[in-house]
């Protein structure tokens, strides 16, 4: 077994004897026109994408979008109704058996009556390339919890144990479902620091999250699903640009003149927030919006025009998809 905590973090994995250059895949995972139906309901409908070595990919979508079903098929827990799912050029189940995939599922059950050390020890022993137990505990920041029974852990502590189980061995792909749910800010930052080291070492990270700021800050690529369909695939910057939105903020003060009640009728406006004297606008046409502001006799102070964040872009793209489906 590898005994260095740094090996778990991934910093010494490149060029290690564990993998030869010929073993490194050019395509880690592939969905090819994949569908999954439950009766008359299509949970996934014609989805296609690939994952490549070293990518950190965020998997986004509203509840019921098909993310969990897609992850289940990726892990061989469910078979597609149509299309093909592969890991490392073969079946997902074989990749799991070979220890090439580490998994952290939000709903994954933990044995309640064992200690954290006993649970992590088991995971390290059954992994074909398991790490030393104390190294895994240290990296997951749960060494101080090693002798505690699992049923005595808080929600955030349970998440860190799941993280330890997902990284108990030298895997090529790490799949994370809502990994930081229940973690405080410090634990979340530490978690993503370790995940960045894993990706820097050539591992592929796929994570589903409702924390869009995490996806914006961490992911190389963003996949967006809506009602079973993959509706966007690109960098966070590309997703935000696709939304075609700009954010305008400024201050209005009494005595500036003009009619502030006209703000809600500005052209191009998609969202408006007025808090005291501060106005925040999301718009699909910043030039037209600002021209109308001045025509209304308003005199904005401290004007800032920026691109929208990933959260607003996500809302826009999924709303557009819903409108297209309705038509």
Short mmCIF file of C-alpha atoms in Angstrom, two decimals:
data_model
loop_
_atom_site.label_atom_id
_atom_site.label_comp_id
_atom_site.label_asym_id
_atom_site.label_seq_id
_atom_site.Cartn_x
_atom_site.Cartn_y
_atom_site.Cartn_z
CA UNK A 1 0.00 0.00 0.00
CA UNK A 2 1.04 3.58 -0.59
CA UNK A 3 1.90 5.19 2.73
CA UNK A 4 2.26 8.87 1.89
CA UNK A 5 -0.57 11.28 2.58
CA UNK A 6 0.70 13.34 -0.34
CA UNK A 7 0.10 10.35 -2.60
CA UNK A 8 -3.55 10.40 -1.58
CA UNK A 9 -3.73 14.10 -2.32
CA UNK A 10 -2.34 13.20 -5.71
CA UNK A 11 0.84 15.22 -5.78
CA UNK A 12 3.19 12.30 -6.50
CA UNK A 13 0.95 10.18 -8.70
CA UNK A 14 2.06 11.38 -12.13
CA UNK A 15 4.70 9.08 -13.48
CA UNK A 16 4.28 6.60 -10.63
CA UNK A 17 4.84 2.92 -11.17
CA UNK A 18 1.19 2.20 -10.44
CA UNK A 19 0.22 3.19 -13.96
CA UNK A 20 2.19 3.09 -17.15
CA UNK A 21 1.70 5.67 -19.87
CA UNK A 22 -0.19 3.13 -21.95
CA UNK A 23 -2.68 2.63 -19.11
CA UNK A 24 -3.79 6.24 -19.02
CA UNK A 25 -7.07 6.51 -20.92
CA UNK A 26 -7.77 9.26 -23.43
CA UNK A 27 -11.48 8.90 -22.66
CA UNK A 28 -12.47 8.21 -19.08
CA UNK A 29 -16.24 7.99 -19.50
CA UNK A 30 -18.69 8.18 -22.37
CA UNK A 31 -22.45 8.51 -22.69
CA UNK A 32 -23.58 7.87 -26.26
CA UNK A 33 -27.22 8.75 -26.93
CA UNK A 34 -28.22 7.31 -23.56
CA UNK A 35 -31.83 7.09 -22.41
CA UNK A 36 -33.38 5.59 -19.30
CA UNK A 37 -37.11 5.08 -18.93
CA UNK A 38 -39.14 4.10 -15.90
CA UNK A 39 -42.42 3.03 -17.39
CA UNK A 40 -43.65 5.91 -19.53
CA UNK A 41 -41.31 8.42 -17.85
CA UNK A 42 -37.94 9.12 -19.48
CA UNK A 43 -35.57 10.10 -16.69
CA UNK A 44 -32.73 10.50 -19.21
CA UNK A 45 -33.46 11.23 -22.85
CA UNK A 46 -30.74 10.93 -25.52
CA UNK A 47 -27.82 12.19 -23.41
CA UNK A 48 -24.30 12.23 -24.89
CA UNK A 49 -21.04 13.45 -23.33
CA UNK A 50 -17.48 12.33 -22.62
CA UNK A 51 -15.11 12.86 -19.69
CA UNK A 52 -11.35 13.12 -20.15
CA UNK A 53 -8.35 12.60 -17.82
CA UNK A 54 -7.71 15.41 -15.35
CA UNK A 55 -11.01 17.20 -15.94
CA UNK A 56 -13.09 18.52 -13.07
CA UNK A 57 -16.68 18.49 -14.30
CA UNK A 58 -19.73 19.91 -12.52
CA UNK A 59 -23.06 18.19 -13.14
CA UNK A 60 -25.93 20.63 -12.64
CA UNK A 61 -29.68 20.48 -12.96
CA UNK A 62 -32.90 21.06 -11.03
CA UNK A 63 -34.29 18.25 -8.89
CA UNK A 64 -35.64 15.56 -11.18
CA UNK A 65 -33.41 16.60 -14.09
CA UNK A 66 -31.85 13.14 -14.43
CA UNK A 67 -28.51 13.71 -12.70
CA UNK A 68 -28.85 10.90 -10.16
CA UNK A 69 -30.09 8.44 -12.77
CA UNK A 70 -27.16 9.37 -15.01
CA UNK A 71 -24.70 8.83 -12.16
CA UNK A 72 -26.33 5.48 -11.36
CA UNK A 73 -25.82 4.37 -14.98
CA UNK A 74 -22.25 5.68 -14.97
CA UNK A 75 -21.55 3.49 -11.93
CA UNK A 76 -23.29 0.42 -13.34
CA UNK A 77 -26.07 0.59 -10.75
CA UNK A 78 -28.67 0.92 -13.50
CA UNK A 79 -28.61 -0.20 -17.13
CA UNK A 80 -29.63 2.26 -19.87
CA UNK A 81 -32.85 1.61 -21.77
CA UNK A 82 -31.05 2.73 -24.93
CA UNK A 83 -27.59 3.91 -25.90
CA UNK A 84 -24.20 3.04 -24.45
CA UNK A 85 -22.39 3.93 -21.22
CA UNK A 86 -18.70 3.09 -20.90
CA UNK A 87 -15.87 3.66 -18.43
CA UNK A 88 -12.28 3.41 -19.66
CA UNK A 89 -13.54 1.79 -22.85
CA UNK A 90 -15.34 -1.03 -21.05
CA UNK A 91 -18.30 -1.70 -18.81
CA UNK A 92 -18.88 0.46 -15.73
CA UNK A 93 -19.14 -2.61 -13.51
CA UNK A 94 -15.71 -3.84 -14.61
CA UNK A 95 -14.17 -0.44 -13.90
CA UNK A 96 -15.69 -0.49 -10.41
CA UNK A 97 -14.36 -4.01 -9.76
CA UNK A 98 -10.90 -2.93 -10.92
CA UNK A 99 -10.87 -0.10 -8.39
CA UNK A 100 -10.67 2.61 -11.02
CA UNK A 101 -13.61 4.58 -9.61
CA UNK A 102 -14.02 6.24 -6.22
CA UNK A 103 -17.58 7.12 -5.29
CA UNK A 104 -19.14 9.49 -2.76
CA UNK A 105 -22.93 9.32 -2.81
CA UNK A 106 -24.94 11.68 -0.64
CA UNK A 107 -27.46 9.01 0.27
CA UNK A 108 -24.98 6.17 0.67
CA UNK A 109 -25.64 4.26 3.88
CA UNK A 110 -22.85 3.98 6.46
CA UNK A 111 -22.62 1.06 8.88
CA UNK A 112 -23.75 2.64 12.16
CA UNK A 113 -22.27 0.26 14.74
CA UNK A 114 -18.63 0.33 13.61
CA UNK A 115 -16.00 2.96 14.27
CA UNK A 116 -14.76 5.34 11.62
CA UNK A 117 -11.38 3.59 11.60
CA UNK A 118 -12.97 0.17 11.13
CA UNK A 119 -15.03 1.43 8.20
CA UNK A 120 -12.10 3.15 6.49
CA UNK A 121 -9.84 0.16 7.13
CA UNK A 122 -12.31 -2.09 5.34
CA UNK A 123 -12.46 0.30 2.35
CA UNK A 124 -8.66 0.46 2.11
CA UNK A 125 -8.32 -3.33 2.27
CA UNK A 126 -10.91 -4.14 -0.38
CA UNK A 127 -9.58 -1.54 -2.83
CA UNK A 128 -7.12 -3.13 -5.30
CA UNK A 129 -4.74 -0.21 -4.72
CA UNK A 130 -5.73 0.87 -1.23
CA UNK A 131 -3.88 3.55 0.72
CA UNK A 132 -2.67 3.39 4.32
CA UNK A 133 -5.59 3.92 6.70
CA UNK A 134 -4.09 6.78 8.71
CA UNK A 135 -3.19 8.63 5.52
CA UNK A 136 -6.80 8.43 4.34
CA UNK A 137 -8.11 9.56 7.74
CA UNK A 138 -5.66 12.47 7.80
CA UNK A 139 -6.44 13.64 4.28
CA UNK A 140 -10.18 13.58 5.00
CA UNK A 141 -9.53 15.43 8.29
CA UNK A 142 -11.21 12.75 10.38
CA UNK A 143 -8.23 11.29 12.24
CA UNK A 144 -9.65 12.76 15.45
CA UNK A 145 -12.90 10.88 14.76
CA UNK A 146 -11.21 7.52 14.11
CA UNK A 147 -12.48 5.82 17.28
CA UNK A 148 -15.98 7.28 17.19
CA UNK A 149 -18.95 5.13 16.21
CA UNK A 150 -20.46 6.14 12.89
CA UNK A 151 -23.92 6.64 14.40
CA UNK A 152 -22.46 9.35 16.68
CA UNK A 153 -21.31 11.57 13.80
CA UNK A 154 -22.87 14.84 12.69
CA UNK A 155 -24.07 15.28 9.11
CA UNK A 156 -20.92 17.14 8.08
CA UNK A 157 -18.72 14.50 9.72
CA UNK A 158 -20.58 11.75 7.87
CA UNK A 159 -19.85 13.56 4.61
CA UNK A 160 -16.14 13.61 5.42
CA UNK A 161 -16.27 9.87 6.14
CA UNK A 162 -17.91 9.31 2.74
CA UNK A 163 -15.12 11.38 1.22
CA UNK A 164 -12.55 9.14 2.94
CA UNK A 165 -14.23 6.04 1.51
CA UNK A 166 -14.23 7.57 -1.99
CA UNK A 167 -10.50 8.27 -1.79
CA UNK A 168 -9.39 5.10 0.02
CA UNK A 169 -7.47 3.91 -3.03
CA UNK A 170 -5.67 5.02 -6.17
CA UNK A 171 -8.65 5.57 -8.49
CA UNK A 172 -8.70 7.27 -11.91
CA UNK A 173 -12.22 8.70 -11.64
CA UNK A 174 -13.88 10.16 -8.56
CA UNK A 175 -17.66 10.64 -8.65
CA UNK A 176 -19.19 12.92 -6.02
CA UNK A 177 -22.91 13.48 -5.42
CA UNK A 178 -23.54 16.68 -3.43
CA UNK A 179 -20.20 16.19 -1.64
CA UNK A 180 -20.17 19.28 0.59
CA UNK A 181 -23.75 19.12 1.87
CA UNK A 182 -23.64 19.57 5.64
CA UNK A 183 -20.03 20.79 5.69
CA UNK A 184 -19.13 24.17 7.15
CA UNK A 185 -17.17 26.72 5.12
CA UNK A 186 -13.78 25.62 6.44
CA UNK A 187 -14.47 21.95 5.73
CA UNK A 188 -15.71 22.79 2.23
CA UNK A 189 -12.56 24.75 1.43
CA UNK A 190 -10.35 21.93 2.70
CA UNK A 191 -12.36 19.39 0.72
CA UNK A 192 -11.93 21.24 -2.57
CA UNK A 193 -8.24 21.78 -1.89
CA UNK A 194 -7.79 18.01 -1.80
CA UNK A 195 -9.97 17.55 -4.88
CA UNK A 196 -7.87 20.09 -6.80
CA UNK A 197 -4.75 18.09 -5.95
CA UNK A 198 -6.49 14.94 -7.18
CA UNK A 199 -7.33 16.61 -10.51
CA UNK A 200 -3.85 18.10 -10.85
CA UNK A 201 -2.50 14.54 -10.59
CA UNK A 202 -4.53 13.47 -13.61
CA UNK A 203 -7.63 12.09 -11.96
CA UNK A 204 -11.03 12.97 -13.37
CA UNK A 205 -13.58 14.49 -10.98
CA UNK A 206 -17.32 14.48 -11.69
CA UNK A 207 -19.46 16.18 -9.06
CA UNK A 208 -23.15 17.01 -8.79
CA UNK A 209 -23.91 20.03 -6.64
CA UNK A 210 -26.54 22.63 -5.83
CA UNK A 211 -23.79 25.05 -4.73
CA UNK A 212 -23.35 26.81 -8.06
CA UNK A 213 -20.55 28.98 -6.68
CA UNK A 214 -18.53 25.77 -6.25
CA UNK A 215 -19.11 24.82 -9.86
CA UNK A 216 -18.16 28.32 -11.01
CA UNK A 217 -14.93 28.39 -9.01
CA UNK A 218 -13.75 24.80 -9.40
CA UNK A 219 -15.06 23.11 -12.54
CA UNK A 220 -13.21 22.99 -15.86
CA UNK A 221 -16.50 22.06 -17.51
CA UNK A 222 -20.16 22.34 -16.61
CA UNK A 223 -22.88 19.93 -17.75
CA UNK A 224 -26.47 21.12 -17.32
CA UNK A 225 -29.42 18.72 -17.45
CA UNK A 226 -33.11 19.60 -17.62
CA UNK A 227 -35.94 17.06 -17.71
CA UNK A 228 -33.65 14.27 -18.82
CA UNK A 229 -31.87 16.18 -21.56
CA UNK A 230 -28.35 17.59 -21.59
CA UNK A 231 -28.99 21.24 -22.48
CA UNK A 232 -25.52 22.76 -21.96
CA UNK A 233 -21.91 21.54 -21.99
CA UNK A 234 -19.02 24.00 -21.73
CA UNK A 235 -16.79 25.99 -19.42
CA UNK A 236 -18.45 28.14 -16.77
CA UNK A 237 -17.51 31.20 -18.84
CA UNK A 238 -19.14 29.70 -21.93
CA UNK A 239 -22.30 28.83 -20.00
CA UNK A 240 -22.52 32.38 -18.65
CA UNK A 241 -21.91 33.87 -22.10
CA UNK A 242 -24.59 31.64 -23.59
CA UNK A 243 -27.13 33.07 -21.17
CA UNK A 244 -26.58 36.44 -22.84
CA UNK A 245 -27.12 38.29 -19.59
CA UNK A 246 -25.41 41.29 -18.01
CA UNK A 247 -25.74 42.58 -14.47
CA UNK A 248 -26.06 46.31 -13.82
CA UNK A 249 -25.80 47.88 -10.37
CA UNK A 250 -25.98 51.52 -9.33
CA UNK A 251 -27.25 53.85 -6.62
CA UNK A 252 -30.16 56.29 -6.88
CA UNK A 253 -30.54 59.08 -4.36
CA UNK A 254 -33.55 61.26 -3.47
CA UNK A 255 -33.47 64.52 -5.37
CA UNK A 256 -31.82 63.02 -8.44
CA UNK A 257 -35.09 63.42 -10.31
CA UNK A 258 -36.75 60.98 -12.67
CA UNK A 259 -39.28 58.29 -11.93
CA UNK A 260 -37.77 55.25 -10.18
CA UNK A 261 -41.08 53.39 -10.57
CA UNK A 262 -40.19 52.98 -14.25
CA UNK A 263 -37.36 50.58 -13.40
CA UNK A 264 -39.56 47.50 -13.64
CA UNK A 265 -40.51 48.40 -17.21
CA UNK A 266 -36.96 48.83 -18.52
CA UNK A 267 -36.27 47.03 -21.82
CA UNK A 268 -34.32 43.79 -21.62
CA UNK A 269 -34.77 43.45 -17.87
CA UNK A 270 -34.99 39.87 -16.54
CA UNK A 271 -34.53 40.52 -12.82
CA UNK A 272 -34.75 43.60 -10.60
CA UNK A 273 -33.72 44.09 -6.99
CA UNK A 274 -34.04 47.44 -5.21
CA UNK A 275 -32.60 47.61 -1.71
CA UNK A 276 -32.69 51.11 -0.27
CA UNK A 277 -30.92 53.30 -2.79
CA UNK A 278 -29.10 50.39 -4.46
CA UNK A 279 -30.49 48.99 -7.70
CA UNK A 280 -29.41 45.65 -9.17
CA UNK A 281 -30.64 44.64 -12.61
CA UNK A 282 -30.13 41.56 -14.76
CA UNK A 283 -30.68 42.31 -18.43
CA UNK A 284 -30.39 40.69 -21.82
CA UNK A 285 -29.56 44.06 -23.44
CA UNK A 286 -27.41 46.29 -21.24
CA UNK A 287 -27.20 49.10 -23.82
CA UNK A 288 -30.98 49.36 -24.24
CA UNK A 289 -31.54 49.13 -20.50
CA UNK A 290 -29.10 51.93 -19.66
CA UNK A 291 -30.39 54.15 -22.48
CA UNK A 292 -33.88 53.80 -21.00
CA UNK A 293 -32.55 54.61 -17.52
CA UNK A 294 -31.22 57.95 -18.76
CA UNK A 295 -34.34 58.66 -20.83
CA UNK A 296 -36.38 58.24 -17.64
CA UNK A 297 -34.41 61.10 -16.13
CA UNK A 298 -32.59 58.89 -13.64
CA UNK A 299 -28.97 59.61 -12.77
CA UNK A 300 -27.23 56.43 -11.60
CA UNK A 301 -24.18 56.75 -9.37
CA UNK A 302 -21.44 54.14 -8.94
CA UNK A 303 -22.52 52.37 -12.12
CA UNK A 304 -21.14 48.86 -12.65
CA UNK A 305 -21.89 46.53 -15.57
CA UNK A 306 -20.66 42.93 -15.26
CA UNK A 307 -21.44 39.49 -16.58
CA UNK A 308 -23.94 37.43 -14.63
CA UNK A 309 -22.84 34.66 -12.33
CA UNK A 310 -23.31 30.99 -13.06
CA UNK A 311 -26.43 30.86 -10.87
CA UNK A 312 -28.29 33.44 -12.95
CA UNK A 313 -27.05 31.82 -16.18
CA UNK A 314 -28.30 28.45 -14.93
CA UNK A 315 -31.73 29.94 -14.18
CA UNK A 316 -31.88 31.56 -17.61
CA UNK A 317 -30.81 28.45 -19.54
CA UNK A 318 -33.18 26.10 -17.71
CA UNK A 319 -36.05 28.58 -18.10
CA UNK A 320 -35.36 28.78 -21.84
CA UNK A 321 -35.34 24.97 -22.03
CA UNK A 322 -38.66 24.81 -20.18
CA UNK A 323 -40.15 27.37 -22.57
CA UNK A 324 -38.94 25.45 -25.61
CA UNK A 325 -40.46 22.21 -24.29
CA UNK A 326 -43.76 23.97 -23.57
CA UNK A 327 -43.93 25.09 -27.19
#
